[in-house]
XYZ file of C-alpha atoms in Angstrom:
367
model
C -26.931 -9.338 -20.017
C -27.324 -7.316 -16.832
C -23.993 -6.020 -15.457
C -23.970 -5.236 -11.443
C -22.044 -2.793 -9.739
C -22.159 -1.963 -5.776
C -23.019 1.640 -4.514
C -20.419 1.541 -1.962
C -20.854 3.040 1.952
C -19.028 6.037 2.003
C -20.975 7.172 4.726
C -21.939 5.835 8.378
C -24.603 2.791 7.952
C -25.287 2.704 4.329
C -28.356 3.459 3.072
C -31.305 2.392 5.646
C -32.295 5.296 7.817
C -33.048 2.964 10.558
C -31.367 1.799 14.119
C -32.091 -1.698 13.499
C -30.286 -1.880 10.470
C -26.552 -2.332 10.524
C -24.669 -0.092 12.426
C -20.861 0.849 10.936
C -18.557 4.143 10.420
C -17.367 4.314 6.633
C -13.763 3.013 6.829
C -10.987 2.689 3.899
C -10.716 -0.632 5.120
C -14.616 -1.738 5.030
C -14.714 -0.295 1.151
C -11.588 -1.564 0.213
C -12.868 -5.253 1.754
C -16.562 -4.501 -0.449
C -14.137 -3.270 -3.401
C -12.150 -6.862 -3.573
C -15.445 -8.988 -2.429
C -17.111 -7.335 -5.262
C -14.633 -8.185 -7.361
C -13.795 -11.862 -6.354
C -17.845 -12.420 -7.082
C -17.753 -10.585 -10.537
C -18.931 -7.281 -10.000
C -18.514 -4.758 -12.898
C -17.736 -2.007 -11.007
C -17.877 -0.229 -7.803
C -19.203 3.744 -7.116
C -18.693 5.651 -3.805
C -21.087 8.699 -3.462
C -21.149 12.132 -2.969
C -21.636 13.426 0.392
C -20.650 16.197 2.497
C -22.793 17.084 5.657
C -25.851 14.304 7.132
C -29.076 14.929 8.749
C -27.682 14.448 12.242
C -29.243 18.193 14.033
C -25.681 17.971 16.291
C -23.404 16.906 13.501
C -23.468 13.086 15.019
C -26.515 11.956 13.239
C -27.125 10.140 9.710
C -24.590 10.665 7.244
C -23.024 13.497 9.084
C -19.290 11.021 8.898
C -18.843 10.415 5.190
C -15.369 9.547 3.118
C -14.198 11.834 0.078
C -15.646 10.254 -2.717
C -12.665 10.913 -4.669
C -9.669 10.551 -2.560
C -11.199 6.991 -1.531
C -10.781 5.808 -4.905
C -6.677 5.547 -5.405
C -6.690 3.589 -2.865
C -9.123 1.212 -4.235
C -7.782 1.142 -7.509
C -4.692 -0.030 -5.947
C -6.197 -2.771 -3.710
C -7.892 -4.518 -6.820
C -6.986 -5.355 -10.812
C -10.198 -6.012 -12.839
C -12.860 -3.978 -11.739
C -13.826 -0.722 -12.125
C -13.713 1.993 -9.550
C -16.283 4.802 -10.193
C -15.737 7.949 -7.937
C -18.673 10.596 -7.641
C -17.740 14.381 -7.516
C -19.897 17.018 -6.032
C -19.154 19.714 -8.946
C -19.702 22.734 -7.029
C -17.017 21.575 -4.496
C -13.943 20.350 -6.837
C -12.941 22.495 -10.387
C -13.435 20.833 -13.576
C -9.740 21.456 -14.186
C -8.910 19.561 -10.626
C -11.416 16.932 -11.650
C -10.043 16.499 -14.901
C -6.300 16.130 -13.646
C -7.122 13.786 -10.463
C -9.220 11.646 -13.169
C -5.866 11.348 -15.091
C -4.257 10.338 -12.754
C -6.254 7.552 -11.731
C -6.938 6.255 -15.470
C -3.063 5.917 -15.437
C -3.048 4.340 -12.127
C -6.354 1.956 -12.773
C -5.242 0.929 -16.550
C -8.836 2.570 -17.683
C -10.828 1.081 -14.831
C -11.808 4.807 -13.584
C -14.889 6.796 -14.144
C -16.205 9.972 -12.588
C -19.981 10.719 -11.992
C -20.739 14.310 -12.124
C -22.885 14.981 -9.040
C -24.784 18.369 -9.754
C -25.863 18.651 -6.237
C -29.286 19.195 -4.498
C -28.426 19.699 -0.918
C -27.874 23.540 -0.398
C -26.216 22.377 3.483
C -23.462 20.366 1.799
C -21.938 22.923 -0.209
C -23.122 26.488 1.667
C -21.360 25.296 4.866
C -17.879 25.952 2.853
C -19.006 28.803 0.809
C -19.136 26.620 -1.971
C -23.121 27.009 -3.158
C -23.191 28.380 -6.475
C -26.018 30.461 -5.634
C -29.834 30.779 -4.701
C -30.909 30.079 -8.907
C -28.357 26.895 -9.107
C -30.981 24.403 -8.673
C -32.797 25.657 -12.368
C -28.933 26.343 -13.849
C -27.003 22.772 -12.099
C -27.335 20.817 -15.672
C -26.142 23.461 -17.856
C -23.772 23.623 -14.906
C -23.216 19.919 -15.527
C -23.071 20.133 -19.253
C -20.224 22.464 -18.862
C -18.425 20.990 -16.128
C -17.813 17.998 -18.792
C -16.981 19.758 -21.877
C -14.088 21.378 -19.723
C -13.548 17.582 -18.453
C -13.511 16.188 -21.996
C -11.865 19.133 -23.819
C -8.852 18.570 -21.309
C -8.586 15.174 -21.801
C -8.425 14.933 -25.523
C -6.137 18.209 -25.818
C -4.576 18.680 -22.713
C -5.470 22.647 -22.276
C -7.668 24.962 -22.344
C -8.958 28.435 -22.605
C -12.714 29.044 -22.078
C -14.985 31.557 -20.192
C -18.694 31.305 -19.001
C -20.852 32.317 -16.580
C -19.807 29.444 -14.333
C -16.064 28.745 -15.026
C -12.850 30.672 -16.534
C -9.674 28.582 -17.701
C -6.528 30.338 -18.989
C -4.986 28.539 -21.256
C -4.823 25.820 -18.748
C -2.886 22.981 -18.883
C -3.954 19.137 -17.655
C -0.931 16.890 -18.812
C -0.304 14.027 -19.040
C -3.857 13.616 -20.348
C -5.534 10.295 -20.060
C -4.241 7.238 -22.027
C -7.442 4.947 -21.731
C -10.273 6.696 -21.402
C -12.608 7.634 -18.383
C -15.939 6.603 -18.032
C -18.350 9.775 -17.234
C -21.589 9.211 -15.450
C -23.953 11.850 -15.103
C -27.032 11.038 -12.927
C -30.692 12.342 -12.989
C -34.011 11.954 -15.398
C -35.434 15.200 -15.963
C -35.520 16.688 -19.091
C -32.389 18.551 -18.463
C -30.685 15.896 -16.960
C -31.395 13.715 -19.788
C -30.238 15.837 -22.413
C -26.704 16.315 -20.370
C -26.249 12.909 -20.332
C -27.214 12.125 -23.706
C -24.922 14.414 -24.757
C -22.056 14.406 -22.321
C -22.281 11.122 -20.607
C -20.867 7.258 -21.259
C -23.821 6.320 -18.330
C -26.720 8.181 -16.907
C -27.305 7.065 -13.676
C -31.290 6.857 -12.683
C -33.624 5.695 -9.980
C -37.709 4.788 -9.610
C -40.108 2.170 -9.750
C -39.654 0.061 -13.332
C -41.890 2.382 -15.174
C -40.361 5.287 -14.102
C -36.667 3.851 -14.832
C -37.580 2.460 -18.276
C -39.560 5.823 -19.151
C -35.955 7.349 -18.515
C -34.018 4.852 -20.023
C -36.425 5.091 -23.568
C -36.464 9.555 -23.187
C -32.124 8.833 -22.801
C -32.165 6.852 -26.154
C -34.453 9.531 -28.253
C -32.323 12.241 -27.350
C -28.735 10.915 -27.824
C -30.200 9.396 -30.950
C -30.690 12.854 -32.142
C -27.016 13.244 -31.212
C -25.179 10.243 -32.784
C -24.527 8.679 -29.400
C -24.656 5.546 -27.373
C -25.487 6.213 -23.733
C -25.814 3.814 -21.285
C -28.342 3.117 -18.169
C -27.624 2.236 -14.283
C -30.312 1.838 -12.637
C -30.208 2.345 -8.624
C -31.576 -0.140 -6.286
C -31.265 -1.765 -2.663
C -31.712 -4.973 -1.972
C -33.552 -6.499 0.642
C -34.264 -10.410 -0.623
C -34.046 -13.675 0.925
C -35.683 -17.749 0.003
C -39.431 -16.513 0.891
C -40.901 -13.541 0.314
C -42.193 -13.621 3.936
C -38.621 -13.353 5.006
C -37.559 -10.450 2.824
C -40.750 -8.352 3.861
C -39.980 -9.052 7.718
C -36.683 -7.608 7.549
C -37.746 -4.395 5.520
C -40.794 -4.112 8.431
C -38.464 -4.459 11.313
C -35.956 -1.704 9.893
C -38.872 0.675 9.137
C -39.803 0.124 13.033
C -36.963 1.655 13.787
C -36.937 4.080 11.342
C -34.315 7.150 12.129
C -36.865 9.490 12.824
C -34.674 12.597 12.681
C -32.604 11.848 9.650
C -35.908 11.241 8.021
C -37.453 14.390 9.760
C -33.548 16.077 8.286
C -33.756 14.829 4.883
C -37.306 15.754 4.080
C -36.720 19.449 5.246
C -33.253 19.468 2.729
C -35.503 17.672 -0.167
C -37.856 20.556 0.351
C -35.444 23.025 -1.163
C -35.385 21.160 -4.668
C -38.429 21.363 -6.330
C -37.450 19.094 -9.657
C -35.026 16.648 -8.773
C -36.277 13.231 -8.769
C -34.112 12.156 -6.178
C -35.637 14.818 -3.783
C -38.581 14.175 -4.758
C -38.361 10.547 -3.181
C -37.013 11.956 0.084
C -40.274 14.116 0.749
C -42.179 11.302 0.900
C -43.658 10.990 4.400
C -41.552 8.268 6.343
C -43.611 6.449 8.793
C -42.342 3.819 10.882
C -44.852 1.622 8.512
C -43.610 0.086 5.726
C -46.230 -1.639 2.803
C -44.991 -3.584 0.549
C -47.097 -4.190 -2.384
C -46.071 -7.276 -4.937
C -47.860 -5.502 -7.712
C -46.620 -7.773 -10.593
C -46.963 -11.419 -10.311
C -43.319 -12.141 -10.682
C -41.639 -9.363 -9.629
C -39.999 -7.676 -6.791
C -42.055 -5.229 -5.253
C -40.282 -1.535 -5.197
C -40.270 0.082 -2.063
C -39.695 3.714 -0.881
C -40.502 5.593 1.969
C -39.969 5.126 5.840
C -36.212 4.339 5.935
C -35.131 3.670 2.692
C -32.975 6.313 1.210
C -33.680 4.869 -1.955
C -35.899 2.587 -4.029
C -35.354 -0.898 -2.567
C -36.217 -3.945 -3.884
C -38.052 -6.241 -1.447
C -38.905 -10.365 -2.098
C -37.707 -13.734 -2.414
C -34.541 -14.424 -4.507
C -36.723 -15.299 -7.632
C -38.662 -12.097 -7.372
C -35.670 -10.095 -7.409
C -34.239 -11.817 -10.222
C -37.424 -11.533 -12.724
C -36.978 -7.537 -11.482
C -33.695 -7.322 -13.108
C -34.146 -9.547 -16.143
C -36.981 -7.969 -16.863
C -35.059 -4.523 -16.731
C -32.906 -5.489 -18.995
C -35.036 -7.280 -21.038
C -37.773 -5.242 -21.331
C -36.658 -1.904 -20.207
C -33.425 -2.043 -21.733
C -31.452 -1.082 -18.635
C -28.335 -3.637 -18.392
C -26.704 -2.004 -15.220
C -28.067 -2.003 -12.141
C -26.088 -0.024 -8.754
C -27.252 -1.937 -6.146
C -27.227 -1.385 -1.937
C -27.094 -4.104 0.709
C -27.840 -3.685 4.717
C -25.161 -5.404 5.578
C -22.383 -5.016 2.912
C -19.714 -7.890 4.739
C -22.259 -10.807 3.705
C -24.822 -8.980 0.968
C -21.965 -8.523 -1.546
C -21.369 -12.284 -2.058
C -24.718 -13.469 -1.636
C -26.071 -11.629 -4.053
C -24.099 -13.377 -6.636
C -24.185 -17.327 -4.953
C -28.532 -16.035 -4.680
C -29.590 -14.073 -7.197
C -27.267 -13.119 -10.403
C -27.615 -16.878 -10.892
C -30.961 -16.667 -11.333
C -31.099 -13.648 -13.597
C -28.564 -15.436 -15.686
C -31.205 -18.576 -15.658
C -34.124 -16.566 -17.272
C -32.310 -14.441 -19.672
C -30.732 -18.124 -20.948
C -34.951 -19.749 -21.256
C-alpha cells in the first residue's frame, strides 16, 4: 500500500519557480503547521531539504532564504507524536561524527521517528561560499563520499566510537554516546549506478525522481544490487502535485504558473546544473524552461509527468483520478510504495490530498 510523506518548504515558495505561484518565507511555524496537518491526515512522514544558497543573482532571489534542515527538525519532533520527521544533511557541510550525535539525539527525543538523508551535494555555490567544497573531483568521488559518510554514521551508532582514516575523514577513537536506542532511518538519494549501489548497501530508503519508467528502472537496478547484498531497501519516489476534479483544471493552473515562470532562478539553476555532468537531478534542471508548459497525458489513465519551465521537480499534473492510477500503479507495478510529494500551496494541499486523492489510490489497490 502506498505510504505518503510531504517534502516540506524549507525554503522561500516551495518548489514552483514561478511568481504566480504562492508566495511565502520558510518559517518554523509554517513547517511545524505542515508537520501536524500532515500528521492529523495520516502522513507517514515528513522531510525538509537541503539547501544553502538560491538562484537569486543579489542574494534575494529563489531559494536564497532557506531553514537548516537539521536544526528544524527538534522542533518538529516536539510539536507532533506519530509521525516521522526526516531531516536532510548536506555531508560536505556537517561531520559524520556531528551527524551521527545530533541523529542520537533526536531518535531519543522522537521515540525512533527520526531519519537522516545523506545529501551528497551537486551545487558547488552552496558549499564553496563557506570553504566547505570538498574539491574540484568531488562530483566523480560524492558516493564513495556518501558510502563512507554512513559507515562512520552506522559504526557509531551500533558501538558508540570510533577510530578510522580515509581520504575523506579521520576519527580518533571518537566517542558518540549515548548511541541510539531505536534506530534511525537513513535515506540516501540518487539513481546512478553509484548512487544505487550506496544505497543498496548503506541505505533503509533511496530516495529517486523521473517519469514512471525512469523511477521503476531505479527502483528494479536498487533491488538487483542489494539482493546481491542480503538487504531490503526501500523506494521514495519524488513528486509535486498539481491535481484538481477535471483535468482541464489541473493543466490551467500548471500553464498559468509556467507564465510566470521565475526567469532568473531558472536562468540560476540551469547555469549551477551545468557543473554536474551525472546527477539526475541536474540533469532535470538543464532542461530549457520556457514560459510554455505541455502537458502530455501519455497513458490513458494516468497523470501526465511534467518537468521543465518552473517546476523544480517532476510534477504530476491531472484530475484527482489521474493522479491516483499514477501512484497505484507505482506501487503496483513499479514496486515503489513511498511517494515524497510537493504542493503549491502547502496550508490547503496537505489535507486535500488525503480528503481527494489517497482515497482513491486506496479504492483501486482494494478492486
Amino acid at each position: 500500500m502506498m505510504k505518503y510523506g510531504v517534502f516540506l518548504p524549507t525554503v522561500n515558495n516551495g518548489y514552483i519557480l514561478s511568481k504566480a505561484s504562492p508566495q511565502y518565507m520558510p518559517s518554523y511555524e509554517l513547517n511545524k503547521q505542515i508537520s501536524v496537518d500532515a500528521e492529523a491526515a495520516g502522513y507517514e512522514f515528513v522531510l525538509t531539504m537541503s539547501k544553502f544558497r538560491g538562484y537569486g543573482s543579489e542574494g534575494s532571489g529563489f531559494w536564497d532564504y532557506a531553514q537548516d534542515p537539521l536544526a528544524v527538525v527538534g522542533p518538529l519532533i516536539g510539536a507532533t507524536s506519530t509521525i516521522k520527521i526526516w531531516g536532510s544533511v548536506g555531508a560536505p557541510s556537517v561531520h559524520p561524527a556531528m551527524a551521527a550525535r545530533i541523529a542520537a539525539t533526536y531518535d531519543d527525543a522522537g521515540g525512533g521517528r527520526f531519519g537522516i538523508n545523506i545529501v551528497a551535494g551537486w551545487n558547488r555555490s552552496e558549499y564553496a561560499q563557506m570553504g566547505l567544497w570538498p574539491g574540484e573531483d568531488y562530483p566523480s568521488k560524492r558516493y564513495g563520499y556518501v558510502d563512507e559518510y554512513v559507515h562512520i554514521l552506522r559504526t557509531l551508532w551500533e558501538t558508540g566510537r570510533m577510530t578510522y582514516e580515509s581520504e575523506h575523514f579521520r576519527l580518533d577513537d571518537c566517542l558518540v554516546q549515548p548511541t541510539p536506542r531505536h534506530g534511525v532511518t537513513v535515506i540516501i538519494p540518487g539513481q546512478s549506478p553509484r548512487s544505487i549501489e550506496a544505497a543498496a548497501n548503506r541505505a533503509d530508503v533511496n530516495f529517486v525522481l523521473g517519469d514512471f519508467d525512469q523511477v521503476a528502472k531505479a527502483r528494479a537496478d536498487l533491488v538487483t544490487v542489494a539482493s546481491r547484498a542480503g538487504r531490503d531497501v526501500g523506494t521514495a519516489a519524488l513528486y509535486g502535485i498539481i491535481t484538481a476534479p477535471t483535468d482541464a483544471e489541473a493543466v490551467e493552473m500548471v500553464q498559468s504558473f509556467a507564465a510566470d515562470t521565475d526567469v532568473e532562478a531558472a536562468d540560476g539553476l540551469r547555469a549551477a546544473a551545468a557543473g554536474d555532468p551525472t546527477g539526475m537531478s541536474a540533469k532535470i534542471q538543464t532542461q530549457e524552461r520556457r514560459q510554455v508548459l505541455d502537458v502530455d497525458f501519455d497513458h490513458p489513465t494516468r497523470a501526465a509527468v511534467v518537468t521543465g519551465s518552473c517546476l523544480f521537480h517532476p510534477h504530476l499534473v491531472g484530475s484527482y483520478d489521474r493522479v491516483a492510477a499514477f501512484l497505484h500503479d507505482l506501487d503496483r507495478v513499479a514496486g515503489v510504495d513511498r511517494s515524497v510529494l510537493s504542493f503549491p500551496d502547502y496550508t490547503t494541499d496537505v489535507s486535500a490530498f488525503m480528503q481527494n486523492v489517497a482515497p482513491r489510490v486506496s479504492h483501486l489497490a482494494a478492486v
